[in-house]
XYZ file of C-alpha atoms in Angstrom:
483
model
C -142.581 304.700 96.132
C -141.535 308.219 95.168
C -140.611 307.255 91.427
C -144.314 306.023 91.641
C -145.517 309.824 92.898
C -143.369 311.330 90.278
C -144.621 308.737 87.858
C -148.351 308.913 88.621
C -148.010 312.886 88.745
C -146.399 313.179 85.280
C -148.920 310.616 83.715
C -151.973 312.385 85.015
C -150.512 316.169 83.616
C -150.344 313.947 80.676
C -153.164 312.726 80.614
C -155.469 315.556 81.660
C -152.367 318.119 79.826
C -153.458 315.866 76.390
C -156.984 316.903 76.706
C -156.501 320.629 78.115
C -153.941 321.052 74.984
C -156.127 320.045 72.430
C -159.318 322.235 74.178
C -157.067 325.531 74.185
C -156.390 324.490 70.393
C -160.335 323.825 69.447
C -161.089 327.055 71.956
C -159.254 329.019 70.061
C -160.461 327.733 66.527
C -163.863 328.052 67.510
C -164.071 331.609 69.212
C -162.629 332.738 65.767
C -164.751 330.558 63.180
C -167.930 330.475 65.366
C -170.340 333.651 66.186
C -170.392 334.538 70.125
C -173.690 333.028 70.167
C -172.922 329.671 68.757
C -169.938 329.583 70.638
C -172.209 330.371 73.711
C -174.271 327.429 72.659
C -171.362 325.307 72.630
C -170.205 325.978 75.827
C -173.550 325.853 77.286
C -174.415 322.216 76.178
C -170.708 321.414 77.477
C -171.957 322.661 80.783
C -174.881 320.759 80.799
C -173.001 317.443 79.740
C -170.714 317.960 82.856
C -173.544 318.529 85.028
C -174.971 315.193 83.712
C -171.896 313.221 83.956
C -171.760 314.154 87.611
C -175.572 312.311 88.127
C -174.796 309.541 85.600
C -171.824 308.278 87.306
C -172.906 308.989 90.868
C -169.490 309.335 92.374
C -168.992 305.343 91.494
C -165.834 305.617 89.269
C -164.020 307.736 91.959
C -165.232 305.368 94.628
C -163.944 302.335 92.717
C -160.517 304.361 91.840
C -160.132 304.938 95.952
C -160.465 300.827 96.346
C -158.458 299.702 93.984
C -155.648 302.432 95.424
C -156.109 300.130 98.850
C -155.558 296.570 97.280
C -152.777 294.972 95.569
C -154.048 291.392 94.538
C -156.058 290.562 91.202
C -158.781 289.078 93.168
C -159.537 292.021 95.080
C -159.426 294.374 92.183
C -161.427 292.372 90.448
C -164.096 292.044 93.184
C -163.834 295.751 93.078
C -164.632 296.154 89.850
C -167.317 293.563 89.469
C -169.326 294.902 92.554
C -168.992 298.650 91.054
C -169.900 297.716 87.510
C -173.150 296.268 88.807
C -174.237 298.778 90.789
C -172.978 301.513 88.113
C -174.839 299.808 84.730
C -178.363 299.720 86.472
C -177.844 303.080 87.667
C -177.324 304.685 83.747
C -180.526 302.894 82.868
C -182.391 304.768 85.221
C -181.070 308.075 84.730
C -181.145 307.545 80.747
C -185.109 307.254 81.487
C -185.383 310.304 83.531
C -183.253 311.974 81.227
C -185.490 311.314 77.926
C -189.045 311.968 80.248
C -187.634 315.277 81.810
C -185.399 316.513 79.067
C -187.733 318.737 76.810
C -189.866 320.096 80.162
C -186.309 320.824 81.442
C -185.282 322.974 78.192
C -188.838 325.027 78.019
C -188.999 326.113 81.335
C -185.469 326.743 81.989
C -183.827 328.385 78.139
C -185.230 329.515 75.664
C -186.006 326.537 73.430
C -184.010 327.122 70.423
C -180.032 326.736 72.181
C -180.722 323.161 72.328
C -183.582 322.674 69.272
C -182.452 319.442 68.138
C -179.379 318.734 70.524
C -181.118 316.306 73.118
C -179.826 312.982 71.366
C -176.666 314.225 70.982
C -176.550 315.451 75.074
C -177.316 311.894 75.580
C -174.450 310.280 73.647
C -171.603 312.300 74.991
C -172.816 312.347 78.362
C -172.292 308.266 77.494
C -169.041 308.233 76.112
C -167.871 311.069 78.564
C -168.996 308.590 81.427
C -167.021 305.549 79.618
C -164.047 307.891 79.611
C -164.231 308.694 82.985
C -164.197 304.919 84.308
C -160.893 304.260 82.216
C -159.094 307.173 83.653
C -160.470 306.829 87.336
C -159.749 302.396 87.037
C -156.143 303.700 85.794
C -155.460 306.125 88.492
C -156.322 303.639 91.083
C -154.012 301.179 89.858
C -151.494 303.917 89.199
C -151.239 303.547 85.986
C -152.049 306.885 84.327
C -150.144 306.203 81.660
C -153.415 304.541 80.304
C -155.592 307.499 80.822
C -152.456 309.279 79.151
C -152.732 307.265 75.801
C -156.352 308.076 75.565
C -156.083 311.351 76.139
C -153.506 311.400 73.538
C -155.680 309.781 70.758
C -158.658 311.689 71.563
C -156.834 315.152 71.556
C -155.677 314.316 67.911
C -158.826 313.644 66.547
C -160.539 316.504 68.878
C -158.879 318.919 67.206
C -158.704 317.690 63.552
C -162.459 316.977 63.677
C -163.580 319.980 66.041
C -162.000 322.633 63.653
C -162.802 320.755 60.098
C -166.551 320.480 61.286
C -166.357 324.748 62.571
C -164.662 325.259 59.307
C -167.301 323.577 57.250
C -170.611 324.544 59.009
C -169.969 327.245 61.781
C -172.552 325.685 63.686
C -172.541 324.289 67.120
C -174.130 321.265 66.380
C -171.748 320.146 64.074
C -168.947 320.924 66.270
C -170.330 319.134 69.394
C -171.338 315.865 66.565
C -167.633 316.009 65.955
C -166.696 315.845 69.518
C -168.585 313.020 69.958
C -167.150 310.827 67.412
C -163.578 312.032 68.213
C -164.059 310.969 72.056
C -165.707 307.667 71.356
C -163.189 306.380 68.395
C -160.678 305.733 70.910
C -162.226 303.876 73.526
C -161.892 300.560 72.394
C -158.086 300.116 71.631
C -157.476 301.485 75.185
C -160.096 299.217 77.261
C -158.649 296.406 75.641
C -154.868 297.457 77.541
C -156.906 298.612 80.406
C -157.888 294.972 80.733
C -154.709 293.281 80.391
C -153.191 295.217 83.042
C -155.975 294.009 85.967
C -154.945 290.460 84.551
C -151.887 291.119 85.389
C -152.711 292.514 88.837
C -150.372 289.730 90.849
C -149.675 290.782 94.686
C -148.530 288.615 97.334
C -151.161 290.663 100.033
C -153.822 288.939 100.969
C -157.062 289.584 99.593
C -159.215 293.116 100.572
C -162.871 292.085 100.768
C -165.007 295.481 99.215
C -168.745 295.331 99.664
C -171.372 297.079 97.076
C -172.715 299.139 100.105
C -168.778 300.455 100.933
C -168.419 301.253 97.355
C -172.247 302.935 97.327
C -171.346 304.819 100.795
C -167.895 306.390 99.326
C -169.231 306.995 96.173
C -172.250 309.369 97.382
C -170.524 311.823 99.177
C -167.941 312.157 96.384
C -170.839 312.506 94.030
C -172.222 315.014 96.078
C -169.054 317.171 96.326
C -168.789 316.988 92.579
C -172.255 318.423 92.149
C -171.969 321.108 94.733
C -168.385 321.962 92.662
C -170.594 322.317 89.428
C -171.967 325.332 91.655
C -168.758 327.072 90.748
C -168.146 328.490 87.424
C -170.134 325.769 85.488
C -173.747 326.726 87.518
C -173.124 330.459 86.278
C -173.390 329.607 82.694
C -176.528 328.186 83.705
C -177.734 331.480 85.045
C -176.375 333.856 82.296
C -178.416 331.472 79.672
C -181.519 331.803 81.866
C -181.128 335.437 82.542
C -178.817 337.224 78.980
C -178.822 335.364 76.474
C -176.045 332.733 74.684
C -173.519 335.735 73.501
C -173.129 336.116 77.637
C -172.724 332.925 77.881
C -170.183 332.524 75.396
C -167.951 335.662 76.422
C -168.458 334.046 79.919
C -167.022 330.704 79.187
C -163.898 332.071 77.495
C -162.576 332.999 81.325
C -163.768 329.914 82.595
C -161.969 327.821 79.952
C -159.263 329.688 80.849
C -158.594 328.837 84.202
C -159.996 325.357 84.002
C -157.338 324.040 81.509
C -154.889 326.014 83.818
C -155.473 323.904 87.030
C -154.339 320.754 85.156
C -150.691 321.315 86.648
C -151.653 320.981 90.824
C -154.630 318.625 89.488
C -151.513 316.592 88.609
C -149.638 316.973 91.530
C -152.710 315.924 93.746
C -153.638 312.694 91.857
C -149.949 311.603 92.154
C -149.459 312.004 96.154
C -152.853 310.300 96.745
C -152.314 307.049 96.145
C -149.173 307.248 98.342
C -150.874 309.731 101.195
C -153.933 306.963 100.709
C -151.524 304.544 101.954
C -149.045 306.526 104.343
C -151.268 308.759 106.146
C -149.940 312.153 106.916
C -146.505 310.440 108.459
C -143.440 312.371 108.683
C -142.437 311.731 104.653
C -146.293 311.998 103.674
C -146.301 316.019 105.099
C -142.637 316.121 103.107
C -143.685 315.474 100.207
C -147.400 316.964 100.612
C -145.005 320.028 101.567
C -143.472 319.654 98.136
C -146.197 319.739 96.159
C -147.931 322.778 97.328
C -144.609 324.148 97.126
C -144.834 323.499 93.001
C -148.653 324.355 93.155
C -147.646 327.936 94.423
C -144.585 327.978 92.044
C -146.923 327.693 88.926
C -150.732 329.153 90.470
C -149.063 332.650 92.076
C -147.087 334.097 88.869
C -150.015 333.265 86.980
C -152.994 335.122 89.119
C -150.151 338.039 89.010
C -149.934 337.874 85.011
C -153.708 337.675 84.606
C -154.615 340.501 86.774
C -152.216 342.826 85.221
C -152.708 341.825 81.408
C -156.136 339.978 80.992
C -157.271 342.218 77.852
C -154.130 341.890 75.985
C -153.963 337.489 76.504
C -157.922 337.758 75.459
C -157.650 340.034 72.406
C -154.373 338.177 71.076
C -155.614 334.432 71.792
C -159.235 334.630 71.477
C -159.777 337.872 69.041
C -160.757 341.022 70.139
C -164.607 340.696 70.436
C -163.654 339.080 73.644
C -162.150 341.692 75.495
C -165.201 343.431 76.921
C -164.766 340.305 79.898
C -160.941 341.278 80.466
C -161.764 342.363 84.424
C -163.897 339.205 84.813
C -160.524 337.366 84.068
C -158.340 339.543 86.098
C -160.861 339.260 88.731
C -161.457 335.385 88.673
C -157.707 334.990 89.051
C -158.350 335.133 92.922
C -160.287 331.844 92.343
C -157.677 329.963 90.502
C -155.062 330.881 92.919
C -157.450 329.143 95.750
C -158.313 326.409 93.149
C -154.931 325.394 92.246
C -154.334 325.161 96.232
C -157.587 322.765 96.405
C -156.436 320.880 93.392
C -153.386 319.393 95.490
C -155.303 318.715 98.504
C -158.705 317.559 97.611
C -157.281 314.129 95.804
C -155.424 313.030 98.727
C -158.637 313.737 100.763
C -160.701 311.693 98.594
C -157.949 308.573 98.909
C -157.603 309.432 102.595
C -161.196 308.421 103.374
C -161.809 312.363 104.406
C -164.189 313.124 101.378
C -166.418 314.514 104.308
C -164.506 317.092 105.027
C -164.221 318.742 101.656
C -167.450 317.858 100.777
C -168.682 319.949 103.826
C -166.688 322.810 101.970
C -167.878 322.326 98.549
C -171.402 321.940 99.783
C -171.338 324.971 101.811
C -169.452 327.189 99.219
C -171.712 325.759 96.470
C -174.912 327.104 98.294
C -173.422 330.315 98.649
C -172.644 330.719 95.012
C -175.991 329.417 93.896
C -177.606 331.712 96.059
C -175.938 334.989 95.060
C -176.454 333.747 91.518
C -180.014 334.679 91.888
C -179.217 337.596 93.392
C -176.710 338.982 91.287
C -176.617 337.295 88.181
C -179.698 339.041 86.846
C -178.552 342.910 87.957
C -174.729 342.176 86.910
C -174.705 339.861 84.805
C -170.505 338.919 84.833
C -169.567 340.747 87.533
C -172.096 339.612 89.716
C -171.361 335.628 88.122
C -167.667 336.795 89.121
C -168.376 337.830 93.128
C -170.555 335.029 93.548
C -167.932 332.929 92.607
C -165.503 333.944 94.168
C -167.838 334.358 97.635
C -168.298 330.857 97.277
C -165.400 329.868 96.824
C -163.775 331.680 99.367
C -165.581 329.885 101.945
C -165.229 326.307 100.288
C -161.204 327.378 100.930
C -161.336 328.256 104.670
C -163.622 325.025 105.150
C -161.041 323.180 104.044
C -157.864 324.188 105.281
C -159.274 325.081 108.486
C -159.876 321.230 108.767
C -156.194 320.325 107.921
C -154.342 318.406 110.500
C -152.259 321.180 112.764
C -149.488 319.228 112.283
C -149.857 320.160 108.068
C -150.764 323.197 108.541
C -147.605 323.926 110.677
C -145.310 322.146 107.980
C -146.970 324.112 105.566
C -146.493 328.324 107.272
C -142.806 327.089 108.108
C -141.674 325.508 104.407
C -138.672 327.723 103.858
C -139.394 326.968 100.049
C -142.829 327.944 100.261
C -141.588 330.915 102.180
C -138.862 331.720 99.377
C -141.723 331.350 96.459
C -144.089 334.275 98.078
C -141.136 336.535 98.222
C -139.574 336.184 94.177
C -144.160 336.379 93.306
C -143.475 339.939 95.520
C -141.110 341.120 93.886
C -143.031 339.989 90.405
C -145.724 342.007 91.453
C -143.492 344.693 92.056
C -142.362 344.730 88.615
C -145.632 344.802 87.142
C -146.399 347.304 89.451
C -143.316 349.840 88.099
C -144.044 348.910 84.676
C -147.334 349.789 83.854
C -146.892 353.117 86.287
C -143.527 354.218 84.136
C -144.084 352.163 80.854
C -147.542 351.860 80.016
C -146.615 351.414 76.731
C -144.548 348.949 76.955
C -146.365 347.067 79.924
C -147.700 343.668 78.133
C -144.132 342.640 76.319
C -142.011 343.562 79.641
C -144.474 341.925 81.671
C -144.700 338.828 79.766
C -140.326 338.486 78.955
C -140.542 339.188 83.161
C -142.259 336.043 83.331
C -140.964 334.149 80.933
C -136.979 334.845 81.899
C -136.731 336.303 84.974
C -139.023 334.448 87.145
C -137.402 331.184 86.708
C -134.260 333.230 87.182
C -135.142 334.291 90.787
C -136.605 330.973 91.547
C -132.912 329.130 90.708
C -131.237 332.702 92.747
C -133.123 332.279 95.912
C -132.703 328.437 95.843
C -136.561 327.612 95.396
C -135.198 324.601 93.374
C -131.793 324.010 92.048
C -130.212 321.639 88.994
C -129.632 318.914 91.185
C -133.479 318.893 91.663
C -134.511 318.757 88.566
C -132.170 315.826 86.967
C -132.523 313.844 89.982
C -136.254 313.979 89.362
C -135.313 313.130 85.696
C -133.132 310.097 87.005
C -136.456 308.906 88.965
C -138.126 309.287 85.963
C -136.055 307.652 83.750
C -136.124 304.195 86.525
């Protein structure tokens, strides 16, 4: 059972690592070859494709993903997937209607017209294939076998990037970019359905059958679906509001942070999808807290170093990566570092409480902490434009967090305070930050390169000094692998 945490762990970083690796390559590409504007555009219709994908799917593939983590016979998965398929087709009919009757009054009243003149066909088609996508990977990670999800990740970063930068390259439009990404995520799809498949053939347990009804499926899915659009609240909403309120250059400065710290959660996205399976099945026993324990122990290994490096060098990483007319939103990025340090903590626990059967509880969170962001959007948005995106978001956020951990069971939360490891992790990030700290007081100069080699050598350093994790950890974790 633990090779299969390790296992499902590494094969969703994979698989979402793929993807994030090949965005930070386009992202890059693009900011350069692409105006501010067009880039805005871009990322705007990217943040209305996610918000679609959310209603199109209706929490369904994540409901179906939670069911098949329960059952271990090829009859049940199968009645699983049969019973989600048919209430999941009828459902894309009828919000491919709404979305071709509501889709130009939706444009005219909310942008102005021209971000998206001629872009609602092509909306449609990778809200589609984006939905396709997400039923392989969810149908994989219920199964545990990410390795599927993993593969087309891997083909679809490949062409993502070819395509995505020839098509910049060529045109320096964001039409033709966002054509290309269609075709790039679609070409795939085929080759691994077809292994997808052959693996729920194979689906032979000696358990006896799990009985799923459409309304279980229907009464999972909701709440999850809800949670995911009360999550669009953060980050993705504000776009919404800088494009209603500035103009697509805002937007497009905007989403360079965003991207940012999106594609940097991959790591304790990873580490949640692999304990939930096994958590789904454990419960929070004496091994489940272990290795729950673990994993927020790697979460804070990876998150707290990070916040510390963005907060002290934001317009130096933007001006190198991104180019230099991207530097006037360094202090949104140093300040929306305090969100990814509470979003990489979410990322490990809000899988396992979607496999636990406790979506309630963090959709309480998200749903609360989502209103609060919205709300300060209107307020703020329109007076401070980033900053006031920024606070919002964090605001939100902030209370999304305490909802959260606040519902915990004691018994975690105890595990959690007393984890010498965890314990030993704060103390090498202090004395990080106190580095950063003496080095841009005494060597301003200086401060990015010794900042960055700090990171880079020393941290790890510390973490092997103070025993955070030793050798022995890491090949027997490489034996497990290797099994």
């Amino acid at each position: 059972m633990e090779n299969r945490i390790v296992k499902t762990s590494i094969g969703s970083f994979l698989q979402m690592g793929l993807l994030s690796l090949s965005s930070l390559v386009i992202t890059i590409f693009l900011s350069r070859l692409l105006t501010v504007e067009e880039f805005g555009i871009y990322s705007l219709v990217n943040a209305l494709v996610f918000f679609l994908i959310i209603v199109f799917t209706g929490g369904i593939p994540s409901s179906m993903a939670r069911f098949l983590s329960i059952t271990g016979d090829r009859v049940s998965r199968n009645n699983v997937i049969t019973k989600g398929l048919k209430i999941l087709l009828p459902w894309l009919l009828i919000c491919s209607g709404l979305y071709f009757l509501f889709y130009k009054y939706f444009i005219v009243h909310i942008f102005n017209e021209y971000y998206f003149s001629g872009l609602g066909v092509i909306i449609f088609l990778l809200v589609l294939v984006e939905v396709a996508r997400q039923l392989i990977e969810k149908l994989s990670h219920g199964v545990s076998r990410m390795s599927i999800a993993a593969e087309l990740s891997a083909y679809s970063a490949l062409l993502l990037i070819v395509m995505s930068v020839v098509a910049a390259w060529l045109y320096a439009t964001a039409q033709a970019v966002l054509i290309a990404k269609y075709l790039a995520l679609l070409l795939p799809i085929p080759l691994v359905l077809k292994k997808l498949v052959e693996v729920f053939q194979q689906s032979i347990s000696t358990t006896d059958p799990v009985s799923v009804r459409s309304k279980e499926i229907i009464s999972y899915g909701i709440p999850l679906s809800i949670v995911s659009l009360a999550a669009y609240c953060f980050l993705q909403a504000d776009l919404i509001f800088l494009a209603r309120y500035s103009d697509a250059s805002s937007v497009g400065l905007y989403s360079i942070c965003i991207f940012i710290y999106m594609r940097l959660t991959i790591f304790p996205r990873a580490i949640g999808n692999g304990l939930a399976p096994y958590l789904a099945r454990t419960g929070y026993s004496q091994d489940g807290i272990a290795k729950l324990e673990l994993g927020m122990s790697y979460a804070l290994m990876f998150s707290v170093p990070v916040t510390l490096f963005f907060m002290a060098e934001s317009d130096v990483f933007l001006t190198l990566v991104f180019g230099e007319k991207y530097s006037p939103v360094s202090p949104i990025l140093s300040l929306l570092s305090l969100y990814f340090l509470m979003a990489s903590l979410l990322a490990v626990l809000n899988p396992i409480l979607d496999f636990s059967g406790k979506a309630s509880v963090r959709a309480v969170g998200v749903v609360a902490g989502g209103l609060v962001n919205i709300c300060l959007d209107f307020i703020w948005i329109p007076v401070y434009h980033f900053q006031g995106a920024a606070w919002a978001t964090l605001a939100g956020y902030f209370v999304f967090f305490i909802v959260v951990t606040l519902n915990l069971e004691k018994k975690v939360l105890k595990s959690l305070f007393r984890s010498d490891k965890i314990r030993r992790i704060i103390f090498v990030c202090f004395i990080m930050a106190l580095i950063i700290v003496v080095t841009k007081y005494f060597l301003p100069i200086y401060s990015a390169a010794m900042i960055t080699a700090s990171f880079i050598l020393l941290y790890p350093l510390l973490l092997l000094f103070f025993n955070v994790f030793s050798i022995d950890e890491i090949k027997s974790t490489l034996v497990r692998l290797t099994r």
